[in-house]
JSON list of C-alpha atoms in Angstrom, two decimals:
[
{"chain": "A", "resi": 160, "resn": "UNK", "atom": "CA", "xyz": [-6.83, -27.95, 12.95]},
{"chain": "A", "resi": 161, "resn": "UNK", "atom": "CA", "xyz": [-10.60, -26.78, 12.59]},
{"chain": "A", "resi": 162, "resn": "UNK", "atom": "CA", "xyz": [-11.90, -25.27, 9.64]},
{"chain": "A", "resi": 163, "resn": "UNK", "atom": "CA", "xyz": [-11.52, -21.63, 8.21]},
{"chain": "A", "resi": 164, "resn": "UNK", "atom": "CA", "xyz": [-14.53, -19.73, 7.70]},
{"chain": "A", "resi": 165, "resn": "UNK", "atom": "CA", "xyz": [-14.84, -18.61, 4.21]},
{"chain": "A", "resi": 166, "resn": "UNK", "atom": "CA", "xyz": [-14.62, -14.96, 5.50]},
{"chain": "A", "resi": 167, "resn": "UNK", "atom": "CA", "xyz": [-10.89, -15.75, 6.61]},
{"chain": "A", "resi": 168, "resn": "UNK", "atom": "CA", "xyz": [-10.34, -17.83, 3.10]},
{"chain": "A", "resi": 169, "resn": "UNK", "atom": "CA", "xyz": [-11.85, -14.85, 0.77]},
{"chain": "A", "resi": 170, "resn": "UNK", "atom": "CA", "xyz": [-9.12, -12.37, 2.34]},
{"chain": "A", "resi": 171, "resn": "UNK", "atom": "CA", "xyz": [-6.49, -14.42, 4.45]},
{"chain": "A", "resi": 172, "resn": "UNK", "atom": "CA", "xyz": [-3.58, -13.19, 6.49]},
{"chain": "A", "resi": 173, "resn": "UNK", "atom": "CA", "xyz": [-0.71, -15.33, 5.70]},
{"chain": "A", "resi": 174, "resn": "UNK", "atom": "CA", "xyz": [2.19, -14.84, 7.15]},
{"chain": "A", "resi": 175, "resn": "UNK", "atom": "CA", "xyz": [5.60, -15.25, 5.63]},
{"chain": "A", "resi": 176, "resn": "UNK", "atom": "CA", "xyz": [8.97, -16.04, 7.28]},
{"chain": "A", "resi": 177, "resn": "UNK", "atom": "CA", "xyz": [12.07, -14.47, 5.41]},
{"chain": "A", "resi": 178, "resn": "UNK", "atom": "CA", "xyz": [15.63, -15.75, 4.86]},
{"chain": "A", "resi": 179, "resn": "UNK", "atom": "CA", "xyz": [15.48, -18.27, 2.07]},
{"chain": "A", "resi": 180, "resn": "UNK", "atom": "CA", "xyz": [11.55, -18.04, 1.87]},
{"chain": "A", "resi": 181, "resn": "UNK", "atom": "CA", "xyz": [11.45, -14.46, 0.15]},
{"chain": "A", "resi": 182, "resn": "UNK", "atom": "CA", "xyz": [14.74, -13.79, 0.10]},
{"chain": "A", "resi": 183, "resn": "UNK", "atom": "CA", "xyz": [18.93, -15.54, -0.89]},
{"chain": "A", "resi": 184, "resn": "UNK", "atom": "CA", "xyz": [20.48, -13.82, 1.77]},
{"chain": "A", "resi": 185, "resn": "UNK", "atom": "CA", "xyz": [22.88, -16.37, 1.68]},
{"chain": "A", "resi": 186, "resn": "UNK", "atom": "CA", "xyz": [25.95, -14.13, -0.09]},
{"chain": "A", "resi": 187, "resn": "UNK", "atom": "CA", "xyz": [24.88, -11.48, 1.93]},
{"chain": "A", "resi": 188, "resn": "UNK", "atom": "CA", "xyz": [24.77, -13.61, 5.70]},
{"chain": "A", "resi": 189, "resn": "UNK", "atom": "CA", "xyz": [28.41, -15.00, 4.01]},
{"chain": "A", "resi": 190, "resn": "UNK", "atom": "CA", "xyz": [29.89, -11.69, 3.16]},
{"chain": "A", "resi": 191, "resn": "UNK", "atom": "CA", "xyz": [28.61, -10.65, 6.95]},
{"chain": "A", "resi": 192, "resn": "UNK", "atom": "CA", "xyz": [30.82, -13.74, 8.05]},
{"chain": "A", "resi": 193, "resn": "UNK", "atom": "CA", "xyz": [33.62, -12.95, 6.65]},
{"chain": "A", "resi": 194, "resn": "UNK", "atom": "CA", "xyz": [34.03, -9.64, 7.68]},
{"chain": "A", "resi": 195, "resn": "UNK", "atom": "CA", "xyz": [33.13, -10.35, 11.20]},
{"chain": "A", "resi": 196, "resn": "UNK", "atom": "CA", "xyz": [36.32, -13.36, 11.18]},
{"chain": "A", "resi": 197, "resn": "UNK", "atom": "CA", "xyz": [38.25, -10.39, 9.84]},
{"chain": "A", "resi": 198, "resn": "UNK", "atom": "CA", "xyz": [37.11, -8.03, 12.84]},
{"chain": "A", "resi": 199, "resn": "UNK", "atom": "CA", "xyz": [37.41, -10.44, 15.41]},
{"chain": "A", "resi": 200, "resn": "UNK", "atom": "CA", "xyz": [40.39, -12.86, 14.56]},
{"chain": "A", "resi": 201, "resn": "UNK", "atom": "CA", "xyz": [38.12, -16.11, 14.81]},
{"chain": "A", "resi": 202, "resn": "UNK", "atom": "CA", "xyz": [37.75, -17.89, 12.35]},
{"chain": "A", "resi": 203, "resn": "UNK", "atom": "CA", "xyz": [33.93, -18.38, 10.82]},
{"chain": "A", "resi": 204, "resn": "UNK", "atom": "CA", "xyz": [33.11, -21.18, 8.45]},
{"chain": "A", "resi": 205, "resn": "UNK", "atom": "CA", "xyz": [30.95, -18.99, 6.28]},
{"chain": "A", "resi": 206, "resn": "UNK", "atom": "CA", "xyz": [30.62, -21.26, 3.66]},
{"chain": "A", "resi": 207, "resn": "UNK", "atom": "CA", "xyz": [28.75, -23.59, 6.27]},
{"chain": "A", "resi": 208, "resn": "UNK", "atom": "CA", "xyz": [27.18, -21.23, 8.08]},
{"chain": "A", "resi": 209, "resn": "UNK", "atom": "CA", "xyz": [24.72, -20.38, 5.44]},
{"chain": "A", "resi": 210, "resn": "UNK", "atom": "CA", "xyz": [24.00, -23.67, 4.97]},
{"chain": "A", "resi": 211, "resn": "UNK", "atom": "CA", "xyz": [22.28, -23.84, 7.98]},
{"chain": "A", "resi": 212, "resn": "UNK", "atom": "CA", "xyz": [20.34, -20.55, 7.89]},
{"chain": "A", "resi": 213, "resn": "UNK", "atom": "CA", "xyz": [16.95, -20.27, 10.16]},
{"chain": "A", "resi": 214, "resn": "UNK", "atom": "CA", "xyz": [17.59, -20.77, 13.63]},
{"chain": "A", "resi": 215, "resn": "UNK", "atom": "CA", "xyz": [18.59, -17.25, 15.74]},
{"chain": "A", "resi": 216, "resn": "UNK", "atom": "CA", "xyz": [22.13, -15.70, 15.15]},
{"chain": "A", "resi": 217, "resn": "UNK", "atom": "CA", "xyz": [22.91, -16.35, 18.67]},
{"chain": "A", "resi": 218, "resn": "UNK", "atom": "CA", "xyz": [22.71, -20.08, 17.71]},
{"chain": "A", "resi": 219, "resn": "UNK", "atom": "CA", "xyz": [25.25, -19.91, 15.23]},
{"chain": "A", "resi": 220, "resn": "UNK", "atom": "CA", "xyz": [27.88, -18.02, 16.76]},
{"chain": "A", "resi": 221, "resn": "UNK", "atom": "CA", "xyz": [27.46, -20.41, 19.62]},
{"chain": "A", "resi": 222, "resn": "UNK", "atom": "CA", "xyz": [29.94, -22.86, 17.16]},
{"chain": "A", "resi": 223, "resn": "UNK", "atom": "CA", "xyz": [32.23, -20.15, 16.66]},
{"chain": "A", "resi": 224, "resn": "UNK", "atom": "CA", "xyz": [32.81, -18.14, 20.25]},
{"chain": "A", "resi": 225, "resn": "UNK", "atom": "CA", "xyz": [32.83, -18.65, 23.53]},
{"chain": "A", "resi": 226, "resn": "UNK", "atom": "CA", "xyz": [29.81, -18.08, 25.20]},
{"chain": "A", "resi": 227, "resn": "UNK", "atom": "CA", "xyz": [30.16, -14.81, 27.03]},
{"chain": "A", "resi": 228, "resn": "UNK", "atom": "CA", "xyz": [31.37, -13.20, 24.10]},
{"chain": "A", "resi": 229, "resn": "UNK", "atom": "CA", "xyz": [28.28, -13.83, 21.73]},
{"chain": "A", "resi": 230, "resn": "UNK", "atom": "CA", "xyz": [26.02, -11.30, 23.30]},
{"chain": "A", "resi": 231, "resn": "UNK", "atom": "CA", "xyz": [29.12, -8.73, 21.92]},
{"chain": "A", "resi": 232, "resn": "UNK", "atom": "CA", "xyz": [29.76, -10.25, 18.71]},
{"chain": "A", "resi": 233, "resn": "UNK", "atom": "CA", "xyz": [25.94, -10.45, 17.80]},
{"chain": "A", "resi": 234, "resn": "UNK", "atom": "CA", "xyz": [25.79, -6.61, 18.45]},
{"chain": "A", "resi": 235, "resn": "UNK", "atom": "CA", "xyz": [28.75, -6.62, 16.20]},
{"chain": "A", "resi": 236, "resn": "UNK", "atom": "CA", "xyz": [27.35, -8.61, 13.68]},
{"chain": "A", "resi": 237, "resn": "UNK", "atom": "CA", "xyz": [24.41, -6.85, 13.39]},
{"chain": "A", "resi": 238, "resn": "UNK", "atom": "CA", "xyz": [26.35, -3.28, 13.16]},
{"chain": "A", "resi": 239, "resn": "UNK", "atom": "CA", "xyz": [28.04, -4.30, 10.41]},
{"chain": "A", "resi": 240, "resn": "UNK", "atom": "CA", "xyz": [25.28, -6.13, 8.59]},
{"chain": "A", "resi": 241, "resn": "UNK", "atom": "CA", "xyz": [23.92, -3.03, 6.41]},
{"chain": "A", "resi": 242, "resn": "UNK", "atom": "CA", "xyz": [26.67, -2.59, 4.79]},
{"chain": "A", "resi": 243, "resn": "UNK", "atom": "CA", "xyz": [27.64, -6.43, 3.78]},
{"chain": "A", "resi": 244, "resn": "UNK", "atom": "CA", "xyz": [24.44, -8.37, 3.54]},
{"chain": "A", "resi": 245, "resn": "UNK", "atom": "CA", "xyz": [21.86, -5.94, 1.88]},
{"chain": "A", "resi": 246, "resn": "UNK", "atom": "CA", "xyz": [23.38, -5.26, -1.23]},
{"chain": "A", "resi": 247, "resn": "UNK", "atom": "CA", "xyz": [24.26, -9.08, -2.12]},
{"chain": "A", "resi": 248, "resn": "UNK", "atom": "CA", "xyz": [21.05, -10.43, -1.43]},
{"chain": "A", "resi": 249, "resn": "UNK", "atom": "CA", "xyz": [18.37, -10.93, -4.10]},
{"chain": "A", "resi": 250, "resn": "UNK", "atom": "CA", "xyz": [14.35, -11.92, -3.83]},
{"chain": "A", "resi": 251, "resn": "UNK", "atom": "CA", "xyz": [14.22, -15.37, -4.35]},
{"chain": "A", "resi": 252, "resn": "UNK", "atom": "CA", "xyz": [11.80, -16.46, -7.26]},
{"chain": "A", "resi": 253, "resn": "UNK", "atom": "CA", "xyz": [8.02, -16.00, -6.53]},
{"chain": "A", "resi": 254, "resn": "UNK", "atom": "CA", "xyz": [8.76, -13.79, -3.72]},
{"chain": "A", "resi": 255, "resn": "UNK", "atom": "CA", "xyz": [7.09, -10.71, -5.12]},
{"chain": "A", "resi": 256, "resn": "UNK", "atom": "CA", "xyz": [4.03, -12.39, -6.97]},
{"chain": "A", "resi": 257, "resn": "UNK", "atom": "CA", "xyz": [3.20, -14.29, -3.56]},
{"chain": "A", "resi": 258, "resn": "UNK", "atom": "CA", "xyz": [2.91, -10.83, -1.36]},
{"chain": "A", "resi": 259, "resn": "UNK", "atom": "CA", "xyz": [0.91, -9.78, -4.66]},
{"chain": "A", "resi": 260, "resn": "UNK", "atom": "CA", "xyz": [-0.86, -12.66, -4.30]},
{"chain": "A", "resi": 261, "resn": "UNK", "atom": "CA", "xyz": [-2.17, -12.09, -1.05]},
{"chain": "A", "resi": 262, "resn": "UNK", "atom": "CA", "xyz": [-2.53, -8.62, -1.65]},
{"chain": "A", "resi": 263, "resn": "UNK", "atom": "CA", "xyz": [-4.82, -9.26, -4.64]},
{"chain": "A", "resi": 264, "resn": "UNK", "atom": "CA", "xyz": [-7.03, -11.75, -2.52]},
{"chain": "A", "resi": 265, "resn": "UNK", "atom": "CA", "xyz": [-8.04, -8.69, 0.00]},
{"chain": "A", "resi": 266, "resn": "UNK", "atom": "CA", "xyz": [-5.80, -10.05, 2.42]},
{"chain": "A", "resi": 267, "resn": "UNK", "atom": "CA", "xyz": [-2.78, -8.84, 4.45]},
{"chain": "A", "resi": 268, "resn": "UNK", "atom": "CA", "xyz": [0.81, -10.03, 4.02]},
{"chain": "A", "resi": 269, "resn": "UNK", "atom": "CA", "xyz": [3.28, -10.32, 7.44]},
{"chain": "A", "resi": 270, "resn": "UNK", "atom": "CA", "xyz": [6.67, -11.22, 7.88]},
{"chain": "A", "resi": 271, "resn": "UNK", "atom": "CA", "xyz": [7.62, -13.03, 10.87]},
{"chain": "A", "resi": 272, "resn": "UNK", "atom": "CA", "xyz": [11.25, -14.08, 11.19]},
{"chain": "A", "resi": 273, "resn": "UNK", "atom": "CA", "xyz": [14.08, -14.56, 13.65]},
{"chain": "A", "resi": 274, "resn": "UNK", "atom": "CA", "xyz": [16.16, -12.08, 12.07]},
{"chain": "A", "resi": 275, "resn": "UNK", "atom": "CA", "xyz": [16.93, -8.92, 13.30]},
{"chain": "A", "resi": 276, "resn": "UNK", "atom": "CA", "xyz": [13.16, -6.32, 12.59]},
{"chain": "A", "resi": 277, "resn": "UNK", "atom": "CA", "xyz": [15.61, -3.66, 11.60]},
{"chain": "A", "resi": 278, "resn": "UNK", "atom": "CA", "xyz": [17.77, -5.46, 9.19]},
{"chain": "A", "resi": 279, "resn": "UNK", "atom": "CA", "xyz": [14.63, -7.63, 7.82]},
{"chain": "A", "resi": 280, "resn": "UNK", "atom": "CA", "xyz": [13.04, -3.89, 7.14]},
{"chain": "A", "resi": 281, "resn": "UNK", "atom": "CA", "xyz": [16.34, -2.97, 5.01]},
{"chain": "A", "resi": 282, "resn": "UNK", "atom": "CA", "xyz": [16.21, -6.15, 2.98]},
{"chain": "A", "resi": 283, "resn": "UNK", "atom": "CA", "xyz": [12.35, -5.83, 1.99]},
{"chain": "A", "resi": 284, "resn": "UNK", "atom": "CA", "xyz": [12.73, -2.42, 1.17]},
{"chain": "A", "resi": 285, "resn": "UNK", "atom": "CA", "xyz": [15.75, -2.93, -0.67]},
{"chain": "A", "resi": 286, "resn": "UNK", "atom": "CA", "xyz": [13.81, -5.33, -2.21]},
{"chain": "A", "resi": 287, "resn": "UNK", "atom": "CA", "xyz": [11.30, -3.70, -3.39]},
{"chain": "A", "resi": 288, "resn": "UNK", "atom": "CA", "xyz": [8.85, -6.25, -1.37]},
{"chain": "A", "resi": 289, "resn": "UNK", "atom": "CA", "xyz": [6.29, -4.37, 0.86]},
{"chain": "A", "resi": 290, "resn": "UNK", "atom": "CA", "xyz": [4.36, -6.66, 3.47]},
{"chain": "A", "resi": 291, "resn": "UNK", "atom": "CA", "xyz": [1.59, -5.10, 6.03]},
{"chain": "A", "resi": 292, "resn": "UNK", "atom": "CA", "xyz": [3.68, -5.77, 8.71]},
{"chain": "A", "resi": 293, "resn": "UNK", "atom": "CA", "xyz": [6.87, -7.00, 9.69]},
{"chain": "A", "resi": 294, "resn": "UNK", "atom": "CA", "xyz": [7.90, -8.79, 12.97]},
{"chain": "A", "resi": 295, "resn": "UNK", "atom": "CA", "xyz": [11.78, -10.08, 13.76]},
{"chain": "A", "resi": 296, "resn": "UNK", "atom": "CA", "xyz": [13.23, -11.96, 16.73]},
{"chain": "A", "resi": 297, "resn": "UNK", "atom": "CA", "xyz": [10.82, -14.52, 16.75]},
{"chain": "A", "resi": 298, "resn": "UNK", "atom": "CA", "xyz": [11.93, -18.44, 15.92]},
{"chain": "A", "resi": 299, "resn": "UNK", "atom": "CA", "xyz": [10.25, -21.46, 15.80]},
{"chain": "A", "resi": 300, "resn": "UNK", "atom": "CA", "xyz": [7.37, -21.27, 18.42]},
{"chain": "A", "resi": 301, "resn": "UNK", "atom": "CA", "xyz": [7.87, -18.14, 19.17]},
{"chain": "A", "resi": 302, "resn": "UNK", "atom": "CA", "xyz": [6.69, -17.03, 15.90]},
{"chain": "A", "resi": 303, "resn": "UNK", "atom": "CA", "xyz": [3.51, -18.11, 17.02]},
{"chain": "A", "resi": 304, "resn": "UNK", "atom": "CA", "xyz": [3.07, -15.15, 18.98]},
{"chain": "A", "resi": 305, "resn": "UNK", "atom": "CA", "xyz": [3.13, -12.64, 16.66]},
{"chain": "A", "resi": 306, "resn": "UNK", "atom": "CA", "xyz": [0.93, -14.93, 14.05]},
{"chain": "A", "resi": 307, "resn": "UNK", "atom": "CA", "xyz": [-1.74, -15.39, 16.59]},
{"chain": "A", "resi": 308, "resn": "UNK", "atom": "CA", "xyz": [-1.32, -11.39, 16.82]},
{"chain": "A", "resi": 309, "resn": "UNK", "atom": "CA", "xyz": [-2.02, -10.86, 13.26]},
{"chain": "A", "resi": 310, "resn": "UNK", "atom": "CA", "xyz": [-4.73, -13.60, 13.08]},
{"chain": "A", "resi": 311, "resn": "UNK", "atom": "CA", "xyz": [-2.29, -15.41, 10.46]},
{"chain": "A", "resi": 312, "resn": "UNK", "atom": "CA", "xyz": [-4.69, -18.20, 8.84]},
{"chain": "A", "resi": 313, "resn": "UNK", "atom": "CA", "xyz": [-1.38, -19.81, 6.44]},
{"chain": "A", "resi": 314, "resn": "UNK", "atom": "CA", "xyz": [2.46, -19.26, 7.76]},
{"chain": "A", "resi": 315, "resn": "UNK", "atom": "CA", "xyz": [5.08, -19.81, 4.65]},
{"chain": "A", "resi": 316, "resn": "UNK", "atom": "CA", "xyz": [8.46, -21.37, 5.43]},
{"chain": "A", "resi": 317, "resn": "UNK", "atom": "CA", "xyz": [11.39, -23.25, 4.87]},
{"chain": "A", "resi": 318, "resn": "UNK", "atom": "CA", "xyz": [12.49, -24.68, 7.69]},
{"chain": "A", "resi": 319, "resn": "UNK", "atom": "CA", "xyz": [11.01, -26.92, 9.92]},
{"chain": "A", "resi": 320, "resn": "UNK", "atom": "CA", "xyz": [11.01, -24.57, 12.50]},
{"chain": "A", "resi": 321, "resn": "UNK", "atom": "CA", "xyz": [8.60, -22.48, 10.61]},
{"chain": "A", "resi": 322, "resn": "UNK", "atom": "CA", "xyz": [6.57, -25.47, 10.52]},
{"chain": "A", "resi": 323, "resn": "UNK", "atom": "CA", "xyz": [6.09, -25.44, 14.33]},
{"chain": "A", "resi": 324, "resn": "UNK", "atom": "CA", "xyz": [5.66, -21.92, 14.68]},
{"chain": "A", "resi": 325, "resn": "UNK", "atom": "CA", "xyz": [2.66, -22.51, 12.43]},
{"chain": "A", "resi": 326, "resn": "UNK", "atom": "CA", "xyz": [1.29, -25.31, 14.17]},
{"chain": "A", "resi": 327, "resn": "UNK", "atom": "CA", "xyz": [1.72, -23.49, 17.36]},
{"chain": "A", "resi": 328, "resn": "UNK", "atom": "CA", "xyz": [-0.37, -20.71, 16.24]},
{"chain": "A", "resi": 329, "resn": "UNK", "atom": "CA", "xyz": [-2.89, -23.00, 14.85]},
{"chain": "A", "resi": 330, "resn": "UNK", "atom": "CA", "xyz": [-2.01, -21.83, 11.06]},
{"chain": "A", "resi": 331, "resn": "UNK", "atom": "CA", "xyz": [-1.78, -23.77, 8.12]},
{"chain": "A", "resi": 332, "resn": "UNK", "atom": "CA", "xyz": [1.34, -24.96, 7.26]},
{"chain": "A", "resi": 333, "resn": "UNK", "atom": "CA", "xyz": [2.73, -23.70, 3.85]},
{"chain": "A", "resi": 334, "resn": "UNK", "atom": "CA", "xyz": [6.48, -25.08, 3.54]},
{"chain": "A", "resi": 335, "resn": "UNK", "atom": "CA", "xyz": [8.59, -24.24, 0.35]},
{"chain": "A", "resi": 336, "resn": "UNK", "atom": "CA", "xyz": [11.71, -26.52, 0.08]},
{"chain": "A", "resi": 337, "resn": "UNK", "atom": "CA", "xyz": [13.86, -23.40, -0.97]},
{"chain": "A", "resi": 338, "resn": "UNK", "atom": "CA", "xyz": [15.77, -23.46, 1.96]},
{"chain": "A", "resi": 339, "resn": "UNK", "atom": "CA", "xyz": [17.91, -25.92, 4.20]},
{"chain": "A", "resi": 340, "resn": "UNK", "atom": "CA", "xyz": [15.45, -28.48, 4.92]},
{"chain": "A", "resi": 341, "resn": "UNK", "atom": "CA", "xyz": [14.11, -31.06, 1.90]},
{"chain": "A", "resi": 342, "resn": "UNK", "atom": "CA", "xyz": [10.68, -31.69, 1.41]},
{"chain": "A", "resi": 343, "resn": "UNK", "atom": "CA", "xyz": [10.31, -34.99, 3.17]},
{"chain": "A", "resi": 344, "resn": "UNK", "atom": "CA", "xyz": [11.84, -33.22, 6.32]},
{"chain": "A", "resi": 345, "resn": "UNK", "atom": "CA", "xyz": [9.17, -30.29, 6.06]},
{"chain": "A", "resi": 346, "resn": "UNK", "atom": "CA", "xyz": [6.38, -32.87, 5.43]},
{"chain": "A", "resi": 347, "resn": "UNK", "atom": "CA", "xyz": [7.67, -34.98, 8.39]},
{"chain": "A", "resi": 348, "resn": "UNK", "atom": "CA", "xyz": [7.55, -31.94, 10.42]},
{"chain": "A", "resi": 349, "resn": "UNK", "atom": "CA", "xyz": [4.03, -31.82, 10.08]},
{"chain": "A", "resi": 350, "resn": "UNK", "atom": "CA", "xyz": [3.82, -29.41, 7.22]},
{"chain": "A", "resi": 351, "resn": "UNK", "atom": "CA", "xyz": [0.21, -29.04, 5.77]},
{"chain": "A", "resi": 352, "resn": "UNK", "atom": "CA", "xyz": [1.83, -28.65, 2.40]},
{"chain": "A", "resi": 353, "resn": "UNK", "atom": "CA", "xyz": [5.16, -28.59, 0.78]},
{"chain": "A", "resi": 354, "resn": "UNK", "atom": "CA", "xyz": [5.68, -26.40, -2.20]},
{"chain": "A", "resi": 355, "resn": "UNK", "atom": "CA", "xyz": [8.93, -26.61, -4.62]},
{"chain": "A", "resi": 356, "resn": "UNK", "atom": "CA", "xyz": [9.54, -22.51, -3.95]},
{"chain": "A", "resi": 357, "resn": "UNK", "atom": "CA", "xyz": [7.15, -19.48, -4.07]},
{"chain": "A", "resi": 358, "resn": "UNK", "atom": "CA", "xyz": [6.15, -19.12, -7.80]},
{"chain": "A", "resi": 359, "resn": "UNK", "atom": "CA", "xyz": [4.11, -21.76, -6.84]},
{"chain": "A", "resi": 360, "resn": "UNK", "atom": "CA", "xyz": [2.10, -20.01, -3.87]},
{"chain": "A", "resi": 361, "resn": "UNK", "atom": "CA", "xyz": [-0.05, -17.67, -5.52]},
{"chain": "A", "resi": 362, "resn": "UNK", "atom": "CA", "xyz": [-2.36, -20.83, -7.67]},
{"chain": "A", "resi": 363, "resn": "UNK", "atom": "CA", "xyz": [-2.28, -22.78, -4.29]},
{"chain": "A", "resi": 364, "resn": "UNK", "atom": "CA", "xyz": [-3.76, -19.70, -2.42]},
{"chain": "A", "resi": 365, "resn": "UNK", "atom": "CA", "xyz": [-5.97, -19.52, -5.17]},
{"chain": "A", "resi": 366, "resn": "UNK", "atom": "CA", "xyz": [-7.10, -22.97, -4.76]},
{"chain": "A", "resi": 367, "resn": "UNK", "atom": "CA", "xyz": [-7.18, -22.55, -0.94]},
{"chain": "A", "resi": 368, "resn": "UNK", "atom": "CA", "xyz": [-9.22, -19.47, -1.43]},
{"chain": "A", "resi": 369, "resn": "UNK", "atom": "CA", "xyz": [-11.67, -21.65, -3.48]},
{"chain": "A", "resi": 370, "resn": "UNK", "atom": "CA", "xyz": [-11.44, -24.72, -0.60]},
{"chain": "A", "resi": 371, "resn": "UNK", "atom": "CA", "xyz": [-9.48, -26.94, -2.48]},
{"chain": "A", "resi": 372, "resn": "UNK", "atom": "CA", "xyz": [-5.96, -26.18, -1.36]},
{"chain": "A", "resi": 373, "resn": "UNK", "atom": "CA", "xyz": [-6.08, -28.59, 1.46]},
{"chain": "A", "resi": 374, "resn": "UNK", "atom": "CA", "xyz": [-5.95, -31.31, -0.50]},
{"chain": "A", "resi": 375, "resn": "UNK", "atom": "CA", "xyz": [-2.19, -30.66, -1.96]},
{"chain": "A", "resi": 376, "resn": "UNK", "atom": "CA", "xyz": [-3.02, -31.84, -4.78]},
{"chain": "A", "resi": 377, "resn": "UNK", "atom": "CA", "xyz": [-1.54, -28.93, -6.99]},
{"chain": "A", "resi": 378, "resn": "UNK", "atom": "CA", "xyz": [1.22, -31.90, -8.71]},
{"chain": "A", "resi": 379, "resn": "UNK", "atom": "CA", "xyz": [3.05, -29.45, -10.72]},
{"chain": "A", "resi": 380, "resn": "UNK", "atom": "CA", "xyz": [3.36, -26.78, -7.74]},
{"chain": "A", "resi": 381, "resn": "UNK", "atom": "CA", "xyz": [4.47, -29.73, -5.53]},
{"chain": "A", "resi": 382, "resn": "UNK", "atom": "CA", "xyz": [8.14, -30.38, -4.10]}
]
């Protein structure tokens, strides 16, 4: 990856992805579940299902129903989502001090995840979290899309398909191991550097901002 100029370092774009990065959707996504096994008569593991949380809907409904019905129950899903998930699910730690963060720095905050735009919007502004810009339906690669968009110079994620979406869009790789996937899997992936969860992002930008945030060697913030 070449070198930022200082320009992009003094007031970055970073780009954040959502479900267990700012947000614990988790007993939100599970209520969701449960209601939809209700609705439909299948029966959803929602327990597991959140442990797996990242990848596109589509992807896990694919364990659940046969495949020409998952176009149908992802409309469903989605329906019903507002009133189960929003409510349940809290900011994780961090989350509101890193979009500060950037803020602060000059720079522009942007949400880029494979959830649903419409439902992401109700869970930030439930939240009480308000990014630049927010972008849904986008996973793994794809997300480089809307980062190269946005001229993104850091993605943050949890997954290691975040990972790749940053590498694809020639970001830097922020990973926080707050979500499914442990540090050594997120550094494996290629992440630039792994962070424990969010309330340590804001004195790593700060470093990065100073050109010392490369280095990862922030021990306390580290995972």
């Amino acid at each position: 990856m070449g070198a930022m100029s200082s320009t992009s370092r003094s007031a970055p774009t970073v780009g954040f992805d959502l479900d267990m990065t700012l947000i614990d959707s988790r007993p939100g996504i599970r209520a969701c579940y449960l209601e939809l096994s209700a609705r439909t008569g299948t029966y959803v593991d929602a327990d597991l299902a959140v442990t797996r949380l990242g990848p596109p809907l589509a992807d896990e409904l694919a364990h659940w129903f046969p495949a020409d019905e998952i176009e149908a129950v992802a409309d469903l899903y989605r329906e019903m989502y507002p009133a189960y998930a929003i409510e349940p699910t809290l900011a994780l730690p961090g989350a509101r001090e890193a979009v500060a963060a950037v803020r602060a720095a000059g720079g522009r905050a942007v949400v880029v995840t494979a959830k649903y735009e419409p439902n992401a919007k109700l869970h930030l502004a439930h939240l009480g979290i308000e990014p630049d810009a927010v972008i849904g339906g986008l996973w793994a690669e794809q997300k480089a899309v809307a980062l190269r968009e946005h001229d993104a110079d850091v993605y943050v994620g949890d997954h290691v398909g975040d990972v790749r979406g940053a590498r694809a869009a020639g970001a830097r790789s922020v990973a926080v191991a707050s979500g499914p996937c442990d540090a050594e899997e997120l550094r494996a992936a290629g992440a630039d550097v792994v962070l424990a969860d969010l309330t340590a992002f804001p004195r790593w930008l700060a470093a990065y901002r100073d050109g010392e945030g490369d280095t990862e060697d922030l021990d306390a913030a580290r995972a």
